[in-house]
CSV table of C-alpha atoms in Angstrom, one decimal:
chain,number,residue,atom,x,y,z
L,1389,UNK,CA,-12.2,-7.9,-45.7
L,1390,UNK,CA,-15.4,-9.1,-44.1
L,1391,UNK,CA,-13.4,-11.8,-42.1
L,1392,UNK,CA,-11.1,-8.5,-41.0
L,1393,UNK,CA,-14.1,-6.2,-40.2
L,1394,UNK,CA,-15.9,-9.4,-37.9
L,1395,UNK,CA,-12.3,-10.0,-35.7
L,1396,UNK,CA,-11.6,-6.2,-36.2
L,1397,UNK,CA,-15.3,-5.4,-33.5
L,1398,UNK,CA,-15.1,-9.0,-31.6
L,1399,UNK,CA,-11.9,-8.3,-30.3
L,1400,UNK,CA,-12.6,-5.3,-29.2
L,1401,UNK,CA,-15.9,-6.6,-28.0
L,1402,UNK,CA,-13.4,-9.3,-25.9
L,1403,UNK,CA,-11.2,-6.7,-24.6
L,1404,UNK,CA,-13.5,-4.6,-23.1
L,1405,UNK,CA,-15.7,-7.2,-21.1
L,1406,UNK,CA,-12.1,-8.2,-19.9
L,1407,UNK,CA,-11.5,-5.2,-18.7
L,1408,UNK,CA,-14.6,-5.4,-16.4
L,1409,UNK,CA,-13.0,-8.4,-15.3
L,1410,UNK,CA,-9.7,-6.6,-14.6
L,1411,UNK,CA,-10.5,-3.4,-13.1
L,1412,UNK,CA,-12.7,-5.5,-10.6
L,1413,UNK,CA,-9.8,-8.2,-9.8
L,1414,UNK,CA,-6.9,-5.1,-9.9
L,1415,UNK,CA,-9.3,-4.0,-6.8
L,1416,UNK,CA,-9.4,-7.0,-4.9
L,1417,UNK,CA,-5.9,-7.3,-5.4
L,1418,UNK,CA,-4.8,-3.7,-4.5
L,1419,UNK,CA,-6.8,-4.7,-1.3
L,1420,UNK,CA,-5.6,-8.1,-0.4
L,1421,UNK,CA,-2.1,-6.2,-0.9
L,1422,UNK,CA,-3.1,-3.7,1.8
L,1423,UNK,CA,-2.2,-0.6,-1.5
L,1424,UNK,CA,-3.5,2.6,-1.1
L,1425,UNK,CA,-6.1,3.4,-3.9
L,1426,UNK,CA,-4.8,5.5,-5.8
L,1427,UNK,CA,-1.3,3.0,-6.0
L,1428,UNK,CA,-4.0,0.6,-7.3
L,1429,UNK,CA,-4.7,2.3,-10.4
L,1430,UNK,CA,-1.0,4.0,-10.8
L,1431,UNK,CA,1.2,0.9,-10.7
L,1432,UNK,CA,-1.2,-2.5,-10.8
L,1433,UNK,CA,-3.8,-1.4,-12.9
L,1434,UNK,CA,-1.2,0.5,-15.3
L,1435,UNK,CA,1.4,-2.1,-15.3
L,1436,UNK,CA,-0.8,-4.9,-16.0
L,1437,UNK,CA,-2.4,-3.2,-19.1
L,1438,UNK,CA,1.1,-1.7,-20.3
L,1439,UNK,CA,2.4,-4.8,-21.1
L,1440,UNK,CA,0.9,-5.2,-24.6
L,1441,UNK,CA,2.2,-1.7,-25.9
L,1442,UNK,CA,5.4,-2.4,-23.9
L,1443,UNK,CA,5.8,-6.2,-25.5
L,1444,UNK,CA,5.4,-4.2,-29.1
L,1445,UNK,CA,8.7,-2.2,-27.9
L,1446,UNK,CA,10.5,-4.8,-27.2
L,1447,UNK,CA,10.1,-7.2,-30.4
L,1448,UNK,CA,10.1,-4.5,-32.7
L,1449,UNK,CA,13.7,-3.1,-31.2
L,1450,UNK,CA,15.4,-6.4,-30.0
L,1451,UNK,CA,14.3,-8.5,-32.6
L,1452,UNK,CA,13.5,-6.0,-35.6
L,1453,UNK,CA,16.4,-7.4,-38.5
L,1454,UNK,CA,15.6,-4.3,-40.4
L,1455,UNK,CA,16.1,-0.2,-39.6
L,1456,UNK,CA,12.5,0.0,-40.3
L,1457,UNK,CA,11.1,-2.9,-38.3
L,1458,UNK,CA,13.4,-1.3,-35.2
L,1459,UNK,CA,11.6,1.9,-36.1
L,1460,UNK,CA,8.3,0.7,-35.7
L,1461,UNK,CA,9.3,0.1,-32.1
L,1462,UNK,CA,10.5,3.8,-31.5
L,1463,UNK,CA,6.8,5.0,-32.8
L,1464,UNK,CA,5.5,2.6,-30.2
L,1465,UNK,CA,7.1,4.2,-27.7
L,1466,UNK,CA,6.2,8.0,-28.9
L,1467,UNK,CA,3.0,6.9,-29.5
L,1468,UNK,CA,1.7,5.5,-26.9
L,1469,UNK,CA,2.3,8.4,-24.4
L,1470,UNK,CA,0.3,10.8,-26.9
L,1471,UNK,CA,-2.8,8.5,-27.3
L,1472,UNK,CA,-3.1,8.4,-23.1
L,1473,UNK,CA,-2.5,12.2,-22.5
L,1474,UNK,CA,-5.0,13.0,-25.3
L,1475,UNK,CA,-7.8,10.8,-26.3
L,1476,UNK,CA,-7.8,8.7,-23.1
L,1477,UNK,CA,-8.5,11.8,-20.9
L,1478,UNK,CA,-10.6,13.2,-23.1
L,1479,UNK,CA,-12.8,9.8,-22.7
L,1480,UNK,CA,-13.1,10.3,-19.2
L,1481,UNK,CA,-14.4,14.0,-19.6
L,1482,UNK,CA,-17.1,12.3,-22.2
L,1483,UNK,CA,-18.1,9.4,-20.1
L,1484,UNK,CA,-18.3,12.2,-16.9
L,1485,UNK,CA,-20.6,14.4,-18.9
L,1486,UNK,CA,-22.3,11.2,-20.1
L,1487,UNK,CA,-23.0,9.6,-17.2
L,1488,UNK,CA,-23.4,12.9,-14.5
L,1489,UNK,CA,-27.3,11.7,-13.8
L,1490,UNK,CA,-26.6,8.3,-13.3
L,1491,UNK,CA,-24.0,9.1,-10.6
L,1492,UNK,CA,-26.4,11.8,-9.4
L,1493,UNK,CA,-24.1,14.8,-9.7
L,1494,UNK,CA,-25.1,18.1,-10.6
L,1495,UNK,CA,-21.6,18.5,-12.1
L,1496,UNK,CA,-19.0,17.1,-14.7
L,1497,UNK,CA,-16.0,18.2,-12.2
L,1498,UNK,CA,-13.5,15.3,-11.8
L,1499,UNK,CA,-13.3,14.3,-7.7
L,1500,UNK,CA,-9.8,13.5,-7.6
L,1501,UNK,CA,-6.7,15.0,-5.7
L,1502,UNK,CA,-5.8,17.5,-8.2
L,1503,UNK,CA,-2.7,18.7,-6.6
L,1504,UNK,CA,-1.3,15.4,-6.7
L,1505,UNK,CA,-2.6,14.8,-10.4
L,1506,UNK,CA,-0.5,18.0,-11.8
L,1507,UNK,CA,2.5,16.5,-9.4
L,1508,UNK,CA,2.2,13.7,-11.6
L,1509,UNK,CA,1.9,15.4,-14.6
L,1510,UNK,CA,5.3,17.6,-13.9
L,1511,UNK,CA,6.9,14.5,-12.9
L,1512,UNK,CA,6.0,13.1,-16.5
L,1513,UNK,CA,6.4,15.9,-18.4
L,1514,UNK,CA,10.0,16.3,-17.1
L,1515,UNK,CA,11.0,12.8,-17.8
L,1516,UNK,CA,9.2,13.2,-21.4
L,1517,UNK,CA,11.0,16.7,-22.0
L,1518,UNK,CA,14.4,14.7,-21.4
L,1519,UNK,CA,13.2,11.5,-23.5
L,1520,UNK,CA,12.6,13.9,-26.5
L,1521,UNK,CA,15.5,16.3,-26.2
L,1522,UNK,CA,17.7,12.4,-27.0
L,1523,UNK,CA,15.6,12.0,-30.2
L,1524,UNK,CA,17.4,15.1,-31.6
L,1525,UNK,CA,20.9,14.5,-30.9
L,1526,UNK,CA,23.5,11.9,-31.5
L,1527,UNK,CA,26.0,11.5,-29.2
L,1528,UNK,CA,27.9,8.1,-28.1
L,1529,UNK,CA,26.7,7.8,-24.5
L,1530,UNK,CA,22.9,8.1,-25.1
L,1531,UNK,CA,22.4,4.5,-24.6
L,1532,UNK,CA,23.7,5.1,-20.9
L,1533,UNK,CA,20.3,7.1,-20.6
L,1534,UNK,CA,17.8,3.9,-20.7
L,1535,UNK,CA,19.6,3.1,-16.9
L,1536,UNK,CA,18.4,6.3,-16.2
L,1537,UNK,CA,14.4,5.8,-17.6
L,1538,UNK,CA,14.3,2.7,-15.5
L,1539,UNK,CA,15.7,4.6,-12.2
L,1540,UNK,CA,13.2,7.1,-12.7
L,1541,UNK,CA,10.1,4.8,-13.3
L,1542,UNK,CA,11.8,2.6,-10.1
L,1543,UNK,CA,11.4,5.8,-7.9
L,1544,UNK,CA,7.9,6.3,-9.2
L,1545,UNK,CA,6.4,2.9,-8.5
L,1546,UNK,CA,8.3,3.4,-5.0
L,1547,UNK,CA,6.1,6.9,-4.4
L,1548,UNK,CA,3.2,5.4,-5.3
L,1549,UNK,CA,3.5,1.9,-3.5
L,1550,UNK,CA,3.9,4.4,-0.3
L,1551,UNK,CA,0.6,6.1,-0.4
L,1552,UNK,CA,-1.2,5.2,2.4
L,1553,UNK,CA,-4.8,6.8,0.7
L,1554,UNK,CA,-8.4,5.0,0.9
L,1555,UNK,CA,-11.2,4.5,-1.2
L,1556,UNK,CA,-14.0,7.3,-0.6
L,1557,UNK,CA,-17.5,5.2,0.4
L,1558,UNK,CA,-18.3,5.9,-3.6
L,1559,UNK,CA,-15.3,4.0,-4.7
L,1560,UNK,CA,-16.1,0.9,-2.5
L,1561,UNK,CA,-15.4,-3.1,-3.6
L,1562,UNK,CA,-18.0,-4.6,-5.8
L,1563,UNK,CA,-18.3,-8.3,-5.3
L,1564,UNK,CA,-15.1,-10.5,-7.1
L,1565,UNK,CA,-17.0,-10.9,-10.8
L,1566,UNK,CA,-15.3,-15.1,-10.0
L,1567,UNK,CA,-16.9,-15.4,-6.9
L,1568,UNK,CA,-20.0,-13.2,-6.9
L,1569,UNK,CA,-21.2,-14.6,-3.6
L,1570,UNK,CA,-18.3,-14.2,-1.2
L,1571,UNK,CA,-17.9,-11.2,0.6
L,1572,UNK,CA,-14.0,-11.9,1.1
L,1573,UNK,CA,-12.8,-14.1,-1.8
L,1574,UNK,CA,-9.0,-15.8,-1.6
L,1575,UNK,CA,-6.0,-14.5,-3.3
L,1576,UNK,CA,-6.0,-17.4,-5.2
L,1577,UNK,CA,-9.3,-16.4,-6.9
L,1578,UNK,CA,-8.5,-12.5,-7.0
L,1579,UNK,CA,-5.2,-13.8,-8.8
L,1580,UNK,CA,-6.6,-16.4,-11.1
L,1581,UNK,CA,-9.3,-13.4,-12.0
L,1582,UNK,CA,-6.6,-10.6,-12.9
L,1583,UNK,CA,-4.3,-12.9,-14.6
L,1584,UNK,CA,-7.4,-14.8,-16.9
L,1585,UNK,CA,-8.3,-11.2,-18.1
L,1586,UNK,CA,-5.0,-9.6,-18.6
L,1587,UNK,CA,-4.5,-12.7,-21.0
L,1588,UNK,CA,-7.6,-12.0,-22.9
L,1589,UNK,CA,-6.3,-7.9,-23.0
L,1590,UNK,CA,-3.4,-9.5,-24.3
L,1591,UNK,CA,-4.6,-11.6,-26.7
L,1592,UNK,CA,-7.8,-9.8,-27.9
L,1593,UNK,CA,-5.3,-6.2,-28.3
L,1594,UNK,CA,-2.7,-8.6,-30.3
L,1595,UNK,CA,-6.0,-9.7,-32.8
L,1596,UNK,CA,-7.0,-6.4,-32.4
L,1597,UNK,CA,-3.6,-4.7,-33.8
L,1598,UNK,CA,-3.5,-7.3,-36.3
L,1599,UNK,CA,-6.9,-6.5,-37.7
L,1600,UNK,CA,-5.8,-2.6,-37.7
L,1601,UNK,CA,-2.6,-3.3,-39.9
L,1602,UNK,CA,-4.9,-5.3,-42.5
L,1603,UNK,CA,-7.0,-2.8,-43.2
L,1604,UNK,CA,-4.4,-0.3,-43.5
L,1605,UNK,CA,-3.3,-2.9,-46.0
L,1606,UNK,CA,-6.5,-2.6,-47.5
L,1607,UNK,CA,-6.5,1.1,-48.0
L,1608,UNK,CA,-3.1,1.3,-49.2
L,1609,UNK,CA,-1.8,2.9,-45.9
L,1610,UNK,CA,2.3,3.4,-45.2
L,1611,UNK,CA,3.4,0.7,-42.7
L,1612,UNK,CA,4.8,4.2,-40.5
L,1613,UNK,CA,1.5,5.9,-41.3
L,1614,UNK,CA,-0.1,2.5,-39.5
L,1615,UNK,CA,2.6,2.5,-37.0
L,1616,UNK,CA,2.9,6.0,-35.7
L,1617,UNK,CA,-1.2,7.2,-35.6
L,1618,UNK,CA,-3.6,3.4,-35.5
L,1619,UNK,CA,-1.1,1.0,-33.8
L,1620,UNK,CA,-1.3,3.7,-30.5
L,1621,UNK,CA,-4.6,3.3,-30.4
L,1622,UNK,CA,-5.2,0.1,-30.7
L,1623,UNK,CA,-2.4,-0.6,-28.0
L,1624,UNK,CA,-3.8,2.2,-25.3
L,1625,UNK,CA,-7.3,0.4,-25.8
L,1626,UNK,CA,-7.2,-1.5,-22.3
L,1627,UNK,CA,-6.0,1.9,-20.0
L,1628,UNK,CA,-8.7,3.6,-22.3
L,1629,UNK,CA,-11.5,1.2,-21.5
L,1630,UNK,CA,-10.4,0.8,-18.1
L,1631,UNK,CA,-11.0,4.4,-17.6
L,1632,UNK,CA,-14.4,4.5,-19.1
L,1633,UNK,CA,-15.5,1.6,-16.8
L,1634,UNK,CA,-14.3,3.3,-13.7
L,1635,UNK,CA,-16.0,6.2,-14.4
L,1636,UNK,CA,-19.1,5.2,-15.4
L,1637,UNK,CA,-18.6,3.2,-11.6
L,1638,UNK,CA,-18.0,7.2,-10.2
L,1639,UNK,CA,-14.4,6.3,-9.6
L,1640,UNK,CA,-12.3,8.6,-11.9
L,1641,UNK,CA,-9.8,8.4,-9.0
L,1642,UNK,CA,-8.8,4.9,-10.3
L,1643,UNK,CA,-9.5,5.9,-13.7
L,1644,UNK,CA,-6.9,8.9,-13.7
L,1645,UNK,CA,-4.7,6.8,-11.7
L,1646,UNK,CA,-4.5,3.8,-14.7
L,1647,UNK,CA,-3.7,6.6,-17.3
L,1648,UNK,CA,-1.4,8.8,-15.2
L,1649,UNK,CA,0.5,5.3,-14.3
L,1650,UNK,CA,0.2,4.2,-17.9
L,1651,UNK,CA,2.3,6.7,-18.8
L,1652,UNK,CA,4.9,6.8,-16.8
L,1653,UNK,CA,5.4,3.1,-18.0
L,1654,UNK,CA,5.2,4.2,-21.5
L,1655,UNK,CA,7.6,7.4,-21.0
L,1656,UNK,CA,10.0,5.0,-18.9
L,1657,UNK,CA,10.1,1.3,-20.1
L,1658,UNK,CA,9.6,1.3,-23.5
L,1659,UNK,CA,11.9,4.4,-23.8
L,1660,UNK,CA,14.6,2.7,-22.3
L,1661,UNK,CA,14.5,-0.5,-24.3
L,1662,UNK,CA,14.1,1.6,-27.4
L,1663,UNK,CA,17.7,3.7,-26.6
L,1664,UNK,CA,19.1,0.3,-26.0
L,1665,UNK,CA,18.7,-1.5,-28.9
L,1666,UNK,CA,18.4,2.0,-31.2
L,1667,UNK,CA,20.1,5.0,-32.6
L,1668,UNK,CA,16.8,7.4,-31.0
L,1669,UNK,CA,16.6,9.7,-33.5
L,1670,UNK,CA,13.7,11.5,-34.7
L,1671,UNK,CA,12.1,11.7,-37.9
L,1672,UNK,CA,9.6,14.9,-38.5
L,1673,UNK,CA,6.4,13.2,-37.5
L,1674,UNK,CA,8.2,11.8,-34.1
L,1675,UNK,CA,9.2,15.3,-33.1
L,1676,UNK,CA,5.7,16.8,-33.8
L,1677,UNK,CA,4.2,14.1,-31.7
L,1678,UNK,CA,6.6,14.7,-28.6
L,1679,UNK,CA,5.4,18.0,-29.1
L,1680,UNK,CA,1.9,17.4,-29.1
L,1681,UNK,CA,1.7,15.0,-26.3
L,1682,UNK,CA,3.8,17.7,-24.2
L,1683,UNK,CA,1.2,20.5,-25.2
L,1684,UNK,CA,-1.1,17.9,-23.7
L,1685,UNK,CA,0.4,17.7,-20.7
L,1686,UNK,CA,1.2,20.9,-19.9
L,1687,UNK,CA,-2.4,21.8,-20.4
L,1688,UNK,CA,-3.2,18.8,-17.9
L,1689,UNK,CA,-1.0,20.2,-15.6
L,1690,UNK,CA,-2.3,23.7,-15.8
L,1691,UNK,CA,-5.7,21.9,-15.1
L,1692,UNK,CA,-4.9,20.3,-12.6
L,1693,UNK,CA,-2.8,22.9,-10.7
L,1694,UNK,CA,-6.1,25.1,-10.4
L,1695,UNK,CA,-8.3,22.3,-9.5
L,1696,UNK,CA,-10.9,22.9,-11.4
L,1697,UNK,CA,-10.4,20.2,-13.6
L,1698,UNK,CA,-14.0,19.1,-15.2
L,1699,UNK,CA,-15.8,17.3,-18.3
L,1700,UNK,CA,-15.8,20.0,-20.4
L,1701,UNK,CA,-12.0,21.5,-19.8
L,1702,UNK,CA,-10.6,17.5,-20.2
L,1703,UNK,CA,-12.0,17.2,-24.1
L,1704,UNK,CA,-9.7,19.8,-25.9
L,1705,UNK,CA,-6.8,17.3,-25.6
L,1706,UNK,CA,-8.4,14.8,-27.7
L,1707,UNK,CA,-8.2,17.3,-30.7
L,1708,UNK,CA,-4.5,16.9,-30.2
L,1709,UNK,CA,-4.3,13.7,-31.6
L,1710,UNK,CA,-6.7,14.8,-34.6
L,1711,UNK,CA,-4.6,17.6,-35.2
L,1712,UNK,CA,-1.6,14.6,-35.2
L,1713,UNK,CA,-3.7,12.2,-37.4
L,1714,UNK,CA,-3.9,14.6,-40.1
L,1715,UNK,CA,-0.3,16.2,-40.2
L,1716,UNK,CA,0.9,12.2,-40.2
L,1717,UNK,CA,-2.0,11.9,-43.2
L,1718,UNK,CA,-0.2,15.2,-45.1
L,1719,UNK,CA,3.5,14.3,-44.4
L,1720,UNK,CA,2.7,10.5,-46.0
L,1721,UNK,CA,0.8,12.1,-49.2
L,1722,UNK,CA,3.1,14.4,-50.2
């Protein structure tokens, strides 16, 4: 257990110094790319640090020999989407109120484009209405409905890639962490930077997952109960981190980008690779968290939609994936 507890905190240690690694080289590459800033965070930043979640998918449902291993896959891809719409916006509206004097605001209001933040969420929240309305019906075709997922996340990255928006003077380049001294660094070093890190994410989340189902172990846990409410977490770590690093830099513009982006991914990709290799159908626990994480975003939405979106008004959320947490608890102890 001790072993378990040390790998449990220095992965997690590993993944988030790599993150400051990766947020800074996902800049310099959104930049050598000639992306608008917002495109940075909504298809670089959240592609590059979906990939662990989205990996989970796709060994659990391709290569899964059991109904249950398969399964484990479909939580994965509920999962996820809940964890970034709840407690990853709720760490931005903590590390805003947190860090307001340092950023010399008199304010915890988030400074991004709200209008296009609740386009966003509709867009999601449409494609995640749709995703869960499969999960409670059977019906012959429904693996014909991945194609669509992958059209729709195809048509998302090709909005975002045409956003021609810059970085405010607040949200300007620090220097490549590889190359600390050159004001305009290669490719080749931007790339080597963002790949090196996204490894370590990789790696470090994989160690840190591992670490997560042990102590489960430990305490006796279901596998599901590990599956459906720690494995999430532990996934959703680098968007999570990411966004507490960019904030605490003043950019939440980035920040809300990465989790808006991540989420498309994880309503999109892993959805679709899930109805391929799946039946996608619902247990009780699944259908509470598709309705949870859509009571999320609609609240998003609605916050965004007025613009007055702020520190305070983003935590709420994060209580939705308490209130998840202890229904999966219940349903497993009865």
């Amino acid at each position: 257990m001790l072993l378990t507890l040390v790998l449990f905190f220095a992965s997690a240690g590993a993944i988030y110094l790599a993150c400051e690694y990766f947020v800074n080289g996902v800049e310099w590459l959104g930049r050598k790319l000639d992306l608008g800033a917002t495109a940075t965070g909504t298809v670089l930043a959240a592609f590059g640090t979906a990939l662990p979640e989205s990996a989970v998918t796709f060994v659990a449902v391709i290569f899964g020999k059991t109904p249950a291993a398969r399964d484990i896959g479909v939580g994965a891809a509920m999962g996820g989407p809940l964890v970034l719409s709840t407690i990853a916006y709720a760490v931005v509206g903590v590390a805003l109120w947190v860090h307001r004097k340092r950023l010399q605001r008199t304010d915890g209001l988030v400074r991004v484009d709200h209008r296009r933040l609740a386009r966003d969420q509709g867009w999601f929240l449409a494609i995640f209405a749709l995703k869960v309305g499969l999960g409670l019906v059977a019906f012959a075709l429904k693996p014909a409905f991945g194609v669509v997922f992958l059209l729709a996340y195809a048509a998302y990255v090709w909005r975002e890639m045409r956003s021609d928006d810059t970085a405010p003077v607040e949200e300007e380049l620090e220097p490549l962490k590889f190359r600390p001294r050159q004001a305009q660094p290669s490719m080749t070093w931007v790339l080597l930077q963002t790949l090196v890190a996204l490894v370590v994410i990789a790696a470090a989340s994989r160690v840190f997952v591992g670490q997560l189902e042990a102590i489960g172990a430990v305490l006796a846990w279901p596998p599901h109960l590990v599956a459906l409410v720690l494995s999430p977490v532990a996934t959703e770590l680098p968007e999570t981190l990411n966004a507490l690093i960019w904030v605490r830099q003043g950019k939440e513009r980035l920040a809300l980008a990465n989790i808006s982006g991540a989420m498309m991914i994880q309503a999109t990709i892993p959805s679709a690779l899930a109805i391929f290799a799946t039946p996608w159908l619902f247990d009780r626990p699944l259908i509470v968290s598709g309705a949870l994480t859509a009571a999320a975003i609609a609240y998003l939405w609605w916050l965004f939609r007025r613009g007055r979106a702020d520190a305070h008004r983003l935590l709420p959320v994060g209580l939705l994936y308490g209130v998840f947490a202890a229904y999966v608890l219940w349903h497993f102890a009865r």
